mmCIF file of C-alpha atoms and ligand atoms in Angstrom:
data_model
loop_
_atom_site.group_PDB
_atom_site.id
_atom_site.type_symbol
_atom_site.label_atom_id
_atom_site.label_comp_id
_atom_site.label_asym_id
_atom_site.label_seq_id
_atom_site.Cartn_x
_atom_site.Cartn_y
_atom_site.Cartn_z
ATOM 1 C CA MET C 66 -57.605 -13.745 35.515
ATOM 2 C CA LYS C 67 -56.260 -10.591 33.198
ATOM 3 C CA LYS C 68 -59.368 -11.129 31.257
ATOM 4 C CA LEU C 69 -61.636 -11.260 34.045
ATOM 5 C CA THR C 70 -60.003 -7.862 35.505
ATOM 6 C CA LEU C 71 -60.165 -6.125 32.335
ATOM 7 C CA LEU C 72 -63.864 -7.304 32.274
ATOM 8 C CA LEU C 73 -64.582 -6.065 35.669
ATOM 9 C CA ALA C 74 -62.830 -2.689 34.948
ATOM 10 C CA ALA C 75 -64.940 -2.152 31.854
ATOM 11 C CA LEU C 76 -68.403 -2.860 33.815
ATOM 12 C CA PHE C 77 -66.734 -0.344 36.401
ATOM 13 C CA VAL C 78 -66.464 2.171 33.973
ATOM 14 C CA ALA C 79 -69.669 1.582 32.289
ATOM 15 C CA ALA C 80 -71.676 2.156 35.441
ATOM 16 C CA GLY C 81 -69.677 5.259 36.470
ATOM 17 C CA ALA C 82 -68.452 3.671 39.693
ATOM 18 C CA THR C 83 -64.975 4.651 39.053
ATOM 19 C CA ALA C 84 -65.239 8.122 38.075
ATOM 20 C CA GLN C 85 -64.487 10.163 40.815
ATOM 21 C CA HIS C 86 -66.003 13.889 41.410
ATOM 22 C CA THR C 87 -63.068 16.202 41.057
ATOM 23 C CA PHE C 88 -62.301 19.960 40.199
ATOM 24 C CA ASN C 89 -60.759 19.687 36.866
ATOM 25 C CA HIS C 90 -60.162 23.374 35.833
ATOM 26 C CA GLY C 91 -59.212 26.087 37.680
ATOM 27 C CA PRO C 92 -59.817 28.032 39.887
ATOM 28 C CA TYR C 93 -59.047 31.226 38.019
ATOM 29 C CA LEU C 94 -60.060 34.520 39.255
ATOM 30 C CA GLN C 95 -61.750 36.903 37.053
ATOM 31 C CA GLY C 96 -63.390 40.382 37.411
ATOM 32 C CA VAL C 97 -61.392 41.573 40.483
ATOM 33 C CA THR C 98 -62.576 45.290 41.706
ATOM 34 C CA GLU C 99 -62.356 46.773 44.836
ATOM 35 C CA GLY C 100 -65.609 44.816 46.332
ATOM 36 C CA GLU C 101 -65.938 42.032 44.138
ATOM 37 C CA ALA C 102 -64.239 39.069 42.451
ATOM 38 C CA SER C 103 -65.446 36.143 40.541
ATOM 39 C CA ILE C 104 -64.199 32.510 40.909
ATOM 40 C CA TYR C 105 -64.295 30.233 37.850
ATOM 41 C CA PHE C 106 -63.678 26.451 38.018
ATOM 42 C CA THR C 107 -65.308 23.445 36.656
ATOM 43 C CA THR C 108 -66.075 20.004 38.110
ATOM 44 C CA SER C 109 -65.627 16.386 36.251
ATOM 45 C CA GLY C 110 -69.298 15.821 36.682
ATOM 46 C CA ARG C 111 -72.601 17.616 37.147
ATOM 47 C CA GLY C 112 -72.721 18.949 41.001
ATOM 48 C CA PHE C 113 -73.645 21.520 43.339
ATOM 49 C CA SER C 114 -70.816 23.856 43.626
ATOM 50 C CA TRP C 115 -70.176 26.824 45.987
ATOM 51 C CA VAL C 116 -67.033 29.215 46.898
ATOM 52 C CA GLU C 117 -66.032 29.843 50.706
ATOM 53 C CA ALA C 118 -64.232 33.194 51.209
ATOM 54 C CA ARG C 119 -63.054 35.244 54.487
ATOM 55 C CA GLU C 120 -60.468 37.792 55.240
ATOM 56 C CA LYS C 121 -57.023 36.235 55.233
ATOM 57 C CA GLY C 122 -55.925 35.340 58.893
ATOM 58 C CA SER C 123 -59.560 35.923 60.047
ATOM 59 C CA SER C 124 -61.091 33.289 62.454
ATOM 60 C CA ALA C 125 -64.271 34.268 61.405
ATOM 61 C CA GLU C 126 -66.458 31.430 59.568
ATOM 62 C CA ALA C 127 -66.016 31.571 55.977
ATOM 63 C CA ARG C 128 -69.082 33.215 53.952
ATOM 64 C CA ARG C 129 -70.710 31.047 51.338
ATOM 65 C CA TYR C 130 -71.200 32.297 48.024
ATOM 66 C CA VAL C 131 -73.426 30.535 45.125
ATOM 67 C CA THR C 132 -74.734 31.715 42.232
ATOM 68 C CA THR C 133 -78.564 32.466 42.061
ATOM 69 C CA ARG C 134 -80.878 33.366 38.889
ATOM 70 C CA HIS C 135 -84.498 33.745 39.248
ATOM 71 C CA GLY C 136 -84.792 32.165 42.805
ATOM 72 C CA LEU C 137 -83.022 29.353 41.722
ATOM 73 C CA ILE C 138 -79.373 28.547 42.993
ATOM 74 C CA GLU C 139 -77.305 27.149 39.834
ATOM 75 C CA ALA C 140 -76.833 23.345 40.286
ATOM 76 C CA TYR C 141 -76.478 20.426 38.262
ATOM 77 C CA ASN C 142 -73.880 21.769 36.288
ATOM 78 C CA THR C 143 -70.003 21.612 35.524
ATOM 79 C CA ARG C 144 -68.891 25.003 34.868
ATOM 80 C CA ASN C 145 -69.068 27.517 37.651
ATOM 81 C CA ALA C 146 -68.565 31.124 37.923
ATOM 82 C CA ILE C 147 -69.270 32.432 41.563
ATOM 83 C CA ARG C 148 -69.222 36.171 42.265
ATOM 84 C CA LEU C 149 -67.965 37.245 45.753
ATOM 85 C CA GLU C 150 -69.615 40.225 46.883
ATOM 86 C CA ASP C 151 -69.238 42.930 49.775
ATOM 87 C CA LEU C 152 -65.447 42.595 49.964
ATOM 88 C CA ARG C 153 -63.243 45.246 51.306
ATOM 89 C CA PRO C 154 -60.926 47.236 49.088
ATOM 90 C CA GLY C 155 -57.474 46.648 49.315
ATOM 91 C CA THR C 156 -57.779 43.662 51.145
ATOM 92 C CA GLU C 157 -56.583 39.875 51.358
ATOM 93 C CA TYR C 158 -58.926 37.119 51.035
ATOM 94 C CA GLU C 159 -58.669 33.653 51.297
ATOM 95 C CA TYR C 160 -61.161 31.173 49.424
ATOM 96 C CA ARG C 161 -61.636 27.393 48.483
ATOM 97 C CA MET C 162 -64.084 25.696 46.212
ATOM 98 C CA VAL C 163 -66.840 22.844 47.285
ATOM 99 C CA SER C 164 -68.755 20.736 45.321
ATOM 100 C CA LYS C 165 -71.226 17.767 45.853
ATOM 101 C CA GLU C 166 -71.330 15.519 43.360
ATOM 102 C CA MET C 167 -75.349 15.197 41.837
ATOM 103 C CA VAL C 168 -75.817 11.522 40.799
ATOM 104 C CA ASP C 169 -79.258 11.903 40.237
ATOM 105 C CA PHE C 170 -81.891 15.012 39.912
ATOM 106 C CA GLN C 171 -85.534 13.909 40.110
ATOM 107 C CA PRO C 172 -87.940 16.188 40.563
ATOM 108 C CA TYR C 173 -88.749 15.036 44.174
ATOM 109 C CA LYS C 174 -85.757 13.565 45.075
ATOM 110 C CA VAL C 175 -82.173 14.722 44.649
ATOM 111 C CA THR C 176 -79.067 12.237 45.228
ATOM 112 C CA TYR C 177 -75.786 13.536 46.092
ATOM 113 C CA GLY C 178 -72.579 11.456 45.923
ATOM 114 C CA ASP C 179 -68.958 12.461 46.396
ATOM 115 C CA SER C 180 -68.326 15.780 48.409
ATOM 116 C CA ILE C 181 -65.309 17.547 47.465
ATOM 117 C CA THR C 182 -63.173 20.570 48.865
ATOM 118 C CA SER C 183 -60.232 22.269 47.355
ATOM 119 C CA PRO C 184 -57.274 23.749 49.424
ATOM 120 C CA TRP C 185 -57.224 27.465 50.296
ATOM 121 C CA TYR C 186 -56.012 30.114 47.889
ATOM 122 C CA SER C 187 -55.875 33.692 48.395
ATOM 123 C CA PHE C 188 -55.923 36.821 46.308
ATOM 124 C CA ARG C 189 -56.331 40.851 47.151
ATOM 125 C CA THR C 190 -59.111 43.279 46.214
ATOM 126 C CA VAL C 191 -58.047 46.351 44.169
ATOM 127 C CA ASP C 192 -56.830 49.111 46.344
ATOM 128 C CA PRO C 193 -58.388 52.443 45.368
ATOM 129 C CA ARG C 194 -55.409 54.432 46.933
ATOM 130 C CA ALA C 195 -52.875 52.465 44.851
ATOM 131 C CA LYS C 196 -50.316 54.986 43.081
ATOM 132 C CA GLU C 197 -48.754 52.068 41.405
ATOM 133 C CA TYR C 198 -49.808 49.020 39.103
ATOM 134 C CA THR C 199 -47.681 46.481 37.264
ATOM 135 C CA PHE C 200 -49.304 44.293 34.703
ATOM 136 C CA ALA C 201 -48.370 41.826 31.766
ATOM 137 C CA VAL C 202 -49.743 42.115 28.128
ATOM 138 C CA VAL C 203 -49.361 39.027 25.700
ATOM 139 C CA SER C 204 -51.433 38.798 22.618
ATOM 140 C CA ASP C 205 -51.752 35.963 19.698
ATOM 141 C CA ILE C 206 -51.087 33.057 21.604
ATOM 142 C CA HIS C 207 -52.975 31.241 19.181
ATOM 143 C CA GLY C 208 -53.636 27.968 21.232
ATOM 144 C CA ASP C 209 -49.814 28.014 21.774
ATOM 145 C CA ALA C 210 -50.066 27.493 25.873
ATOM 146 C CA GLU C 211 -46.208 26.423 25.934
ATOM 147 C CA LYS C 212 -45.225 29.523 24.439
ATOM 148 C CA TYR C 213 -47.407 31.777 26.701
ATOM 149 C CA THR C 214 -45.854 29.772 29.738
ATOM 150 C CA THR C 215 -42.400 30.479 28.593
ATOM 151 C CA LEU C 216 -43.266 34.209 27.871
ATOM 152 C CA LEU C 217 -44.611 34.576 31.359
ATOM 153 C CA VAL C 218 -41.504 32.746 32.801
ATOM 154 C CA HIS C 219 -39.393 35.764 31.700
ATOM 155 C CA LEU C 220 -41.502 37.997 33.278
ATOM 156 C CA PRO C 221 -41.276 38.667 37.241
ATOM 157 C CA MET C 222 -44.585 37.326 37.933
ATOM 158 C CA GLU C 223 -44.460 38.062 41.744
ATOM 159 C CA GLU C 224 -45.004 41.852 40.886
ATOM 160 C CA VAL C 225 -47.618 41.340 38.012
ATOM 161 C CA GLN C 226 -51.115 42.108 39.444
ATOM 162 C CA THR C 227 -53.061 41.371 36.175
ATOM 163 C CA VAL C 228 -52.223 39.459 32.919
ATOM 164 C CA PHE C 229 -54.299 41.030 29.882
ATOM 165 C CA LEU C 230 -54.532 38.772 27.061
ATOM 166 C CA ASN C 231 -54.619 41.042 24.349
ATOM 167 C CA GLY C 232 -56.251 38.921 21.728
ATOM 168 C CA ASP C 233 -56.100 35.898 19.651
ATOM 169 C CA THR C 234 -55.731 33.205 22.352
ATOM 170 C CA VAL C 235 -57.156 30.594 19.808
ATOM 171 C CA ASP C 236 -57.486 30.573 16.232
ATOM 172 C CA TYR C 237 -61.167 29.993 16.470
ATOM 173 C CA PHE C 238 -63.802 28.559 19.341
ATOM 174 C CA VAL C 239 -65.259 25.301 18.267
ATOM 175 C CA GLU C 240 -64.961 22.730 21.475
ATOM 176 C CA PRO C 241 -66.392 23.381 24.608
ATOM 177 C CA ASP C 242 -63.002 22.698 26.401
ATOM 178 C CA GLN C 243 -60.734 24.006 24.022
ATOM 179 C CA LEU C 244 -59.951 27.312 25.976
ATOM 180 C CA TYR C 245 -58.362 25.119 28.717
ATOM 181 C CA PRO C 246 -55.387 23.759 27.207
ATOM 182 C CA ALA C 247 -55.028 26.967 25.038
ATOM 183 C CA TYR C 248 -54.243 29.075 27.765
ATOM 184 C CA ILE C 249 -56.714 28.805 31.013
ATOM 185 C CA ASP C 250 -54.967 25.888 32.481
ATOM 186 C CA ALA C 251 -51.380 27.231 32.125
ATOM 187 C CA SER C 252 -52.640 30.689 33.614
ATOM 188 C CA VAL C 253 -53.952 29.005 36.494
ATOM 189 C CA GLU C 254 -50.453 27.007 36.738
ATOM 190 C CA MET C 255 -48.839 30.297 36.646
ATOM 191 C CA PHE C 256 -50.719 33.011 38.473
ATOM 192 C CA ALA C 257 -54.694 32.852 38.058
ATOM 193 C CA THR C 258 -55.622 31.362 41.466
ATOM 194 C CA GLY C 259 -54.450 34.526 43.004
ATOM 195 C CA LYS C 260 -54.310 37.159 40.137
ATOM 196 C CA PRO C 261 -56.860 37.733 37.379
ATOM 197 C CA PHE C 262 -56.174 37.658 33.907
ATOM 198 C CA VAL C 263 -58.471 39.875 31.489
ATOM 199 C CA ALA C 264 -59.305 38.444 28.099
ATOM 200 C CA ILE C 265 -59.691 41.004 25.407
ATOM 201 C CA ARG C 266 -61.204 39.642 22.072
ATOM 202 C CA GLY C 267 -59.109 39.685 18.899
ATOM 203 C CA ASN C 268 -60.553 38.829 15.637
ATOM 204 C CA HIS C 269 -59.762 35.135 16.350
ATOM 205 C CA GLU C 270 -62.473 34.511 19.389
ATOM 206 C CA THR C 271 -65.234 35.789 17.034
ATOM 207 C CA ARG C 272 -64.899 32.968 15.050
ATOM 208 C CA GLY C 273 -66.029 29.279 15.129
ATOM 209 C CA ALA C 274 -69.101 27.523 16.120
ATOM 210 C CA LEU C 275 -68.614 28.510 19.893
ATOM 211 C CA ALA C 276 -67.762 32.172 19.615
ATOM 212 C CA ARG C 277 -71.242 33.005 21.034
ATOM 213 C CA GLU C 278 -70.248 30.662 24.036
ATOM 214 C CA TYR C 279 -66.909 32.451 24.769
ATOM 215 C CA HIS C 280 -68.539 34.976 27.413
ATOM 216 C CA ASN C 281 -69.361 31.678 29.649
ATOM 217 C CA TYR C 282 -65.690 31.578 30.358
ATOM 218 C CA VAL C 283 -64.417 34.833 31.139
ATOM 219 C CA TYR C 284 -65.504 37.946 33.159
ATOM 220 C CA ARG C 285 -67.115 40.710 31.226
ATOM 221 C CA PRO C 286 -67.552 44.029 33.148
ATOM 222 C CA ASN C 287 -71.137 45.500 32.564
ATOM 223 C CA GLY C 288 -71.722 42.137 30.435
ATOM 224 C CA GLU C 289 -69.706 43.984 27.506
ATOM 225 C CA TYR C 290 -66.056 42.733 26.028
ATOM 226 C CA TYR C 291 -64.825 46.218 26.587
ATOM 227 C CA GLY C 292 -64.501 48.050 29.627
ATOM 228 C CA LEU C 293 -62.950 50.602 32.118
ATOM 229 C CA TYR C 294 -60.587 48.901 34.465
ATOM 230 C CA LYS C 295 -59.500 51.200 37.288
ATOM 231 C CA VAL C 296 -56.646 50.222 39.616
ATOM 232 C CA GLY C 297 -55.991 53.289 42.101
ATOM 233 C CA ASP C 298 -54.559 55.770 39.925
ATOM 234 C CA THR C 299 -54.389 53.946 36.669
ATOM 235 C CA ALA C 300 -57.189 53.619 34.122
ATOM 236 C CA VAL C 301 -57.219 50.745 31.849
ATOM 237 C CA VAL C 302 -59.602 51.057 28.766
ATOM 238 C CA VAL C 303 -60.035 47.659 26.939
ATOM 239 C CA LEU C 304 -61.755 48.044 23.657
ATOM 240 C CA ASP C 305 -63.257 45.144 21.440
ATOM 241 C CA CYS C 306 -61.959 45.218 17.953
ATOM 242 C CA GLY C 307 -64.354 43.016 16.021
ATOM 243 C CA GLU C 308 -63.338 41.318 12.938
ATOM 244 C CA ASP C 309 -60.647 42.537 10.424
ATOM 245 C CA LYS C 310 -62.470 42.220 7.292
ATOM 246 C CA PRO C 311 -65.644 43.901 6.537
ATOM 247 C CA ASP C 312 -69.112 42.676 7.834
ATOM 248 C CA SER C 313 -70.035 41.820 3.916
ATOM 249 C CA HIS C 314 -67.176 39.532 3.720
ATOM 250 C CA PRO C 315 -68.312 36.366 2.571
ATOM 251 C CA VAL C 316 -66.265 34.293 5.454
ATOM 252 C CA TYR C 317 -68.689 35.611 7.746
ATOM 253 C CA ALA C 318 -71.842 34.133 5.707
ATOM 254 C CA GLY C 319 -73.883 37.455 6.763
ATOM 255 C CA LEU C 320 -73.631 36.554 10.479
ATOM 256 C CA VAL C 321 -71.533 39.446 12.010
ATOM 257 C CA ASP C 322 -72.607 43.051 12.785
ATOM 258 C CA PHE C 323 -69.400 44.750 13.768
ATOM 259 C CA TYR C 324 -70.083 47.995 12.210
ATOM 260 C CA ASP C 325 -72.788 48.858 14.355
ATOM 261 C CA TYR C 326 -71.066 47.560 17.536
ATOM 262 C CA ARG C 327 -68.220 49.374 16.782
ATOM 263 C CA ALA C 328 -70.265 52.744 16.537
ATOM 264 C CA ARG C 329 -72.143 51.899 19.506
ATOM 265 C CA GLN C 330 -68.688 50.982 21.659
ATOM 266 C CA ALA C 331 -67.419 54.589 20.354
ATOM 267 C CA GLU C 332 -70.416 56.166 21.900
ATOM 268 C CA TRP C 333 -69.472 54.517 25.135
ATOM 269 C CA LEU C 334 -66.046 55.189 24.738
ATOM 270 C CA LYS C 335 -67.111 59.026 24.807
ATOM 271 C CA GLY C 336 -68.805 58.672 27.796
ATOM 272 C CA VAL C 337 -65.750 57.060 29.711
ATOM 273 C CA VAL C 338 -63.175 59.749 28.439
ATOM 274 C CA GLU C 339 -65.498 62.194 29.965
ATOM 275 C CA SER C 340 -66.088 60.598 33.022
ATOM 276 C CA ASP C 341 -64.507 61.480 36.246
ATOM 277 C CA GLU C 342 -63.100 58.077 36.978
ATOM 278 C CA PHE C 343 -60.761 58.225 33.588
ATOM 279 C CA ARG C 344 -60.428 62.001 33.828
ATOM 280 C CA SER C 345 -59.049 61.594 37.636
ATOM 281 C CA ALA C 346 -56.653 59.008 36.966
ATOM 282 C CA GLY C 347 -52.840 59.804 36.818
ATOM 283 C CA HIS C 348 -52.245 57.274 34.345
ATOM 284 C CA ARG C 349 -54.172 56.024 30.806
ATOM 285 C CA VAL C 350 -53.587 52.844 29.103
ATOM 286 C CA VAL C 351 -55.920 51.744 26.053
ATOM 287 C CA MET C 352 -55.717 48.005 24.714
ATOM 288 C CA ILE C 353 -57.322 47.000 21.652
ATOM 289 C CA HIS C 354 -56.188 43.648 19.608
ATOM 290 C CA ILE C 355 -56.145 45.542 16.282
ATOM 291 C CA PRO C 356 -54.000 48.697 15.958
ATOM 292 C CA PRO C 357 -55.257 51.598 14.720
ATOM 293 C CA ILE C 358 -52.725 52.793 12.034
ATOM 294 C CA ASP C 359 -53.303 54.721 9.260
ATOM 295 C CA ARG C 360 -52.559 54.123 5.747
ATOM 296 C CA ALA C 361 -49.415 56.239 5.766
ATOM 297 C CA GLU C 362 -48.015 54.133 8.855
ATOM 298 C CA ALA C 363 -49.140 50.781 7.226
ATOM 299 C CA ASP C 364 -46.358 49.100 5.571
ATOM 300 C CA GLU C 365 -48.338 46.976 2.497
ATOM 301 C CA ASP C 366 -45.890 44.083 3.090
ATOM 302 C CA ARG C 367 -46.713 43.845 6.720
ATOM 303 C CA TYR C 368 -49.965 45.124 7.175
ATOM 304 C CA ARG C 369 -52.259 44.026 4.261
ATOM 305 C CA GLU C 370 -55.757 43.996 5.868
ATOM 306 C CA LEU C 371 -56.350 47.802 6.325
ATOM 307 C CA ASP C 372 -59.859 47.884 5.106
ATOM 308 C CA GLY C 373 -62.980 46.937 6.826
ATOM 309 C CA GLY C 374 -62.879 46.676 10.346
ATOM 310 C CA THR C 375 -59.308 47.610 10.637
ATOM 311 C CA GLN C 376 -59.947 50.497 9.266
ATOM 312 C CA GLN C 377 -63.109 51.107 11.363
ATOM 313 C CA VAL C 378 -60.822 51.013 14.504
ATOM 314 C CA TYR C 379 -59.208 53.865 13.250
ATOM 315 C CA ASP C 380 -61.958 56.051 12.444
ATOM 316 C CA PHE C 381 -64.311 55.052 15.278
ATOM 317 C CA PHE C 382 -61.834 54.965 18.290
ATOM 318 C CA VAL C 383 -58.850 57.199 17.578
ATOM 319 C CA PRO C 384 -60.975 60.656 17.118
ATOM 320 C CA VAL C 385 -62.554 59.805 20.652
ATOM 321 C CA LEU C 386 -59.311 59.063 22.352
ATOM 322 C CA ASN C 387 -57.610 62.101 21.136
ATOM 323 C CA GLY C 388 -57.082 64.740 23.781
ATOM 324 C CA ALA C 389 -58.156 62.317 26.469
ATOM 325 C CA GLY C 390 -54.764 62.209 27.619
ATOM 326 C CA VAL C 391 -53.834 58.371 26.832
ATOM 327 C CA ASP C 392 -50.450 57.627 27.598
ATOM 328 C CA VAL C 393 -49.667 54.424 25.523
ATOM 329 C CA MET C 394 -52.052 52.131 23.479
ATOM 330 C CA MET C 395 -50.986 48.573 23.230
ATOM 331 C CA CYS C 396 -52.222 46.117 20.719
ATOM 332 C CA GLY C 397 -51.124 43.007 18.937
ATOM 333 C CA HIS C 398 -52.696 41.374 15.776
ATOM 334 C CA THR C 399 -49.939 41.633 13.189
ATOM 335 C CA HIS C 400 -47.225 39.366 14.598
ATOM 336 C CA ARG C 401 -44.718 42.234 14.189
ATOM 337 C CA GLN C 402 -43.262 44.625 16.679
ATOM 338 C CA MET C 403 -44.123 47.955 16.137
ATOM 339 C CA LEU C 404 -43.891 51.185 17.855
ATOM 340 C CA PHE C 405 -45.829 54.275 16.326
ATOM 341 C CA GLU C 406 -44.993 57.664 17.671
ATOM 342 C CA PRO C 407 -47.989 60.036 18.074
ATOM 343 C CA GLN C 408 -49.017 61.997 14.772
ATOM 344 C CA GLU C 409 -50.797 64.732 13.404
ATOM 345 C CA ASP C 410 -54.184 62.547 13.769
ATOM 346 C CA ARG C 411 -53.486 60.322 16.678
ATOM 347 C CA ASP C 412 -51.909 62.156 19.665
ATOM 348 C CA PHE C 413 -50.773 58.947 21.748
ATOM 349 C CA PRO C 414 -48.014 56.073 20.808
ATOM 350 C CA VAL C 415 -49.268 53.043 19.926
ATOM 351 C CA VAL C 416 -47.106 49.743 21.039
ATOM 352 C CA VAL C 417 -47.731 46.549 18.783
ATOM 353 C CA ASN C 418 -46.405 43.533 20.312
ATOM 354 C CA ASP C 419 -45.494 40.464 17.817
ATOM 355 C CA ASN C 420 -46.540 36.866 18.482
ATOM 356 C CA ARG C 421 -43.475 35.880 20.404
ATOM 357 C CA SER C 422 -43.167 38.705 22.953
ATOM 358 C CA ALA C 423 -44.784 39.661 26.383
ATOM 359 C CA SER C 424 -44.840 43.046 27.764
ATOM 360 C CA LEU C 425 -44.444 44.129 31.574
ATOM 361 C CA VAL C 426 -46.007 47.442 32.222
ATOM 362 C CA ARG C 427 -45.093 49.392 35.491
ATOM 363 C CA VAL C 428 -47.214 52.453 36.098
ATOM 364 C CA SER C 429 -46.058 54.692 38.661
ATOM 365 C CA SER C 430 -45.089 58.560 39.384
ATOM 366 C CA ALA C 431 -42.487 58.041 36.536
ATOM 367 C CA GLY C 432 -44.827 57.219 34.050
ATOM 368 C CA VAL C 433 -45.818 54.078 32.093
ATOM 369 C CA ASN C 434 -43.115 52.005 31.906
ATOM 370 C CA VAL C 435 -43.160 49.157 28.959
ATOM 371 C CA ARG C 436 -40.608 46.596 28.874
ATOM 372 C CA THR C 437 -41.209 43.742 26.190
ATOM 373 C CA VAL C 438 -39.247 40.588 26.328
ATOM 374 C CA ASP C 439 -39.369 37.970 23.646
ATOM 375 C CA VAL C 440 -39.501 34.044 24.166
ATOM 376 C CA ASP C 441 -35.826 34.142 24.449
ATOM 377 C CA GLY C 442 -35.876 36.405 27.186
ATOM 378 C CA ASN C 443 -34.279 39.150 25.183
ATOM 379 C CA VAL C 444 -35.747 42.911 25.798
ATOM 380 C CA THR C 445 -36.927 44.019 22.538
ATOM 381 C CA LEU C 446 -38.345 47.088 23.852
ATOM 382 C CA GLU C 447 -37.681 49.473 27.189
ATOM 383 C CA ARG C 448 -39.712 52.813 26.955
ATOM 384 C CA VAL C 449 -41.290 55.090 29.574
ATOM 385 C CA PHE C 450 -44.531 56.956 28.138
HETATM 386 FE FE1 LIG X 731 -55.405 39.172 15.184
#
């Protein structure tokens, strides 16, 4: 009897009959602005998926959002990134995911299977009048989701509006589902159904056979990994450091072009610091994974890679940011906690988090308050910039 049961079970699995259509990762919020937000999620099998959203508390029928490209609605896929548009600023919305399994997709006949609907979730669009902004900064998780969760547990997540992952979330990107257990699933569990995270690339996200696919998992403003995030009175500039070693280093096998990329990014940055959006901000924070510290500051024992890409981060970005009124720059990469005061060639302070700490940043009329807490819950830095 037992053998027969096992045989039947095996036949069911072989026929796909027991595979239920489910949402298996997400939803996680990305790219939340005053008027838009993206919902990212995956389904267990190929399907046609969409998001329904409406103002929270509204009795109006929810609007259906899909992704369309070149006249075709995205379908027969498992990974979804659906952009909600025409939202009102500073407003709470509720949303849910809907997916219809696509059992067969013939040129003239589509066969749908299970239809599934998620619970309602909610989030708030950015308020352009906000005078305060609270966010968390975590770097160098290197795939350790347990450590990441522990770090967030020590922060008042109910206050946090955005989590900035300041690089090196993984060692390298080689498996399509690798980012979920590394940090995305934990983010969903902790906050990301209702608040966005911003994934800033470190030098490790650029490594591995799938590094060129990373953009499919995270939102990038204007299609770039660098960008300006404006939340009310606060401007946050995110920079993309690239690799730490010279482009010509043998480990990159001639496949990176970060020197030119940084030069173009520096040109973009010049435009940002001259923009009304940036200049009108009351507070300005810059985030980049690799810290721009110069040779005089570098302790050779702690920071041996001061060449190639690392040196360029200093040479390309610091001159543009000098005089721009940057309150503080937040970095990671070194796995050592460091604080560099402004100096002759760099007129802003740099906070470098180690790989076992997270910072809570509270921006208000009192300034930019950075409170860093380690995995054991000890406060290792408290400073107003
Ligand atoms: Fe790094």
